[in-house]
Amino acid sequence: MQRAREIRPALAAYRGDVTCPERWATWTPRRGDVLVCTPPKSGTTWTQTMVAMLLAGRAEIPQRIGVVSPWVDSVLGEAETVRADLAAQPGRRVVKTHTPADGFPVWEGVSVIAVYRHPLDVFVSLLSHVANRATAGAFHRLRRPLDEALAGFLEDPVDREAYDEDSLATIARHYRETALSDRLPDRLVLHYADMVA
């Protein structure tokens, strides 16, 4: 497969406890690759799995989805392992990010799929996620009493240096910079309800 040519540079850097913009270097995009670009808890893994099955042409994928379709701008996994696993995959690949489209380069021939979900559904899903995550400390803002956690989710501003602190503002920014932007020549925008239907 032919390497994809970068046609637009990233305009912003987003980082957090897990998000690391330097890790985009672990993926050398090919023409035909697919980037699943969603806010957290909006159908990311679901979309990755469907795209991986479509690209494979069968319902089974060869490994767990996090290996077949890594979160490329995260610190999860060793960078060299992620790079090698992606390079070893033949043909078209699918990768994931939670970063808005202004936070990564745009490549010719790389499709972007964005999925959005009602922000209150995202909030409830985040509550469950944090409650079940061993690494989320006792003082995590989503472990506060429900009224305080919701107020924080609704009121916290975007901080590009702490972008993993999900809020209504980060979801709105993602939508504005991805779904409403003209940066991406090959983009598909879906709603979570479309996926359910």
C-alpha positions in Angstrom: 0.0 0.0 0.0 1.1 3.5 -0.8 2.1 5.8 2.1 -0.4 8.7 2.6 0.9 12.1 1.9 0.4 14.7 4.6 -1.7 17.6 3.2 -2.3 19.6 6.4 -0.3 19.9 9.6 -1.8 19.6 13.1 -2.9 23.0 14.3 -3.1 22.3 18.1 -1.6 19.9 20.6 -3.8 18.0 23.0 -2.3 16.0 25.9 -3.4 14.5 29.2 -2.7 11.5 31.5 -3.0 9.2 28.5 -3.1 11.4 25.4 0.3 12.2 24.0 0.6 14.1 20.6 4.2 12.9 20.1 2.8 9.3 19.7 1.2 10.1 16.3 4.7 9.1 15.0 3.9 5.5 15.8 1.6 5.3 12.8 2.7 5.9 9.2 -0.6 6.3 7.4 -1.3 4.5 4.2 -3.7 5.5 1.5 -7.0 3.7 2.4 -6.4 3.7 6.2 -9.3 4.7 8.5 -9.0 6.9 11.6 -11.9 6.5 14.1 -12.0 9.9 15.8 -14.6 10.2 18.5 -14.9 11.7 22.0 -14.6 9.1 24.7 -17.6 6.9 25.4 -19.2 7.6 22.1 -18.9 4.2 20.3 -15.2 4.2 19.6 -14.5 0.5 20.2 -17.7 -0.5 18.5 -16.8 1.6 15.4 -13.2 0.3 15.4 -14.5 -3.3 15.5 -17.0 -2.8 12.7 -14.4 -1.1 10.5 -11.8 -3.8 11.3 -14.3 -6.5 10.3 -15.1 -4.7 7.1 -11.5 -4.3 6.2 -10.8 -7.9 6.9 -13.8 -9.0 5.0 -15.0 -11.3 7.8 -16.5 -11.2 11.3 -13.4 -12.4 13.0 -10.4 -10.2 13.5 -7.0 -11.8 14.1 -6.3 -10.2 17.6 -8.0 -8.1 20.2 -9.2 -4.8 18.9 -6.6 -2.8 20.9 -3.8 -4.5 18.9 -5.5 -4.5 15.5 -6.7 -0.9 16.0 -4.5 0.9 18.5 -5.1 4.3 20.1 -2.2 5.9 18.3 -1.8 9.1 20.3 -1.9 7.5 23.7 0.8 6.3 26.0 -0.8 2.8 26.2 1.6 0.2 25.0 5.3 0.7 24.1 5.6 3.0 21.1 7.9 0.6 19.2 5.5 -2.3 19.7 2.6 -0.2 18.4 4.7 0.9 15.5 5.8 -2.6 14.6 2.3 -4.1 15.0 0.8 -1.5 12.7 3.6 -1.8 10.1 3.1 -5.6 10.1 -0.5 -5.4 9.1 -1.0 -5.8 5.4 -3.4 -3.6 3.5 -5.7 -1.0 5.0 -5.7 -0.5 8.8 -7.9 1.2 11.3 -6.6 3.3 14.2 -8.3 5.3 16.9 -8.0 8.7 18.6 -10.1 10.9 20.9 -8.3 14.0 19.7 -10.2 16.6 17.7 -9.2 16.9 14.0 -7.2 20.1 14.6 -4.9 18.0 16.8 -3.5 15.8 14.1 -2.2 16.1 10.5 -4.6 15.4 7.6 -3.4 12.8 5.2 -4.5 12.3 1.6 -6.5 9.1 1.1 -7.1 8.5 4.9 -10.8 8.4 5.9 -12.0 9.8 9.2 -15.1 8.4 10.9 -16.4 10.5 13.8 -19.2 9.3 16.1 -21.1 11.5 18.6 -23.4 10.7 21.5 -25.6 12.8 23.7 -23.3 14.4 26.3 -25.4 13.2 29.3 -25.2 9.6 28.0 -21.4 10.2 27.8 -21.4 11.5 31.4 -23.2 8.4 32.7 -20.9 6.1 30.8 -17.9 8.0 32.2 -19.2 7.6 35.7 -19.3 3.8 35.2 -15.9 3.8 33.6 -14.2 5.7 36.4 -16.0 3.6 39.1 -14.5 0.4 37.5 -11.1 1.8 36.8 -8.4 0.9 39.4 -6.2 3.8 38.3 -8.8 6.5 39.0 -8.0 7.7 42.4 -10.4 8.3 45.2 -10.3 12.0 44.5 -11.1 11.7 40.7 -13.7 14.4 39.9 -16.2 11.8 38.7 -16.0 10.1 42.1 -17.4 13.1 43.8 -21.1 13.3 44.8 -23.3 13.1 41.7 -24.4 16.8 41.8 -20.7 17.9 42.0 -19.5 15.5 39.3 -22.3 16.7 37.0 -21.6 20.3 37.7 -17.9 19.8 36.9 -18.7 17.9 33.7 -21.1 20.7 32.5 -18.9 23.7 33.6 -15.2 22.7 33.3 -13.5 24.5 30.4 -11.3 22.9 27.8 -7.7 22.6 28.9 -5.5 21.3 26.0 -2.8 20.3 28.6 -5.3 18.2 30.6 -7.5 17.0 27.7 -8.3 13.7 29.2 -10.5 15.5 31.8 -13.7 14.9 29.7 -16.4 17.6 29.9 -19.2 19.0 27.9 -16.7 21.6 26.6 -14.3 18.9 25.3 -17.1 17.2 23.5 -18.3 20.5 22.0 -14.7 21.3 20.9 -14.3 17.9 19.4 -17.5 18.3 17.4 -16.6 21.9 16.3 -13.1 20.9 15.2 -14.0 17.6 13.6 -17.7 17.4 12.4 -18.1 21.1 11.6 -14.6 21.7 10.2 -13.6 21.7 6.6 -10.1 20.3 7.4 -11.0 16.8 6.6 -11.7 16.0 2.9 -12.8 12.4 3.6 -15.0 12.4 6.7 -18.1 10.4 7.8 -20.0 11.8 10.8 -22.4 9.5 12.6 -24.6 9.8 15.7 -24.5 7.0 18.3 -28.3 6.6 17.7 -27.6 5.8 14.1 -25.3 3.0 15.2 -27.9 1.6 17.5 -30.5 1.7 14.8 
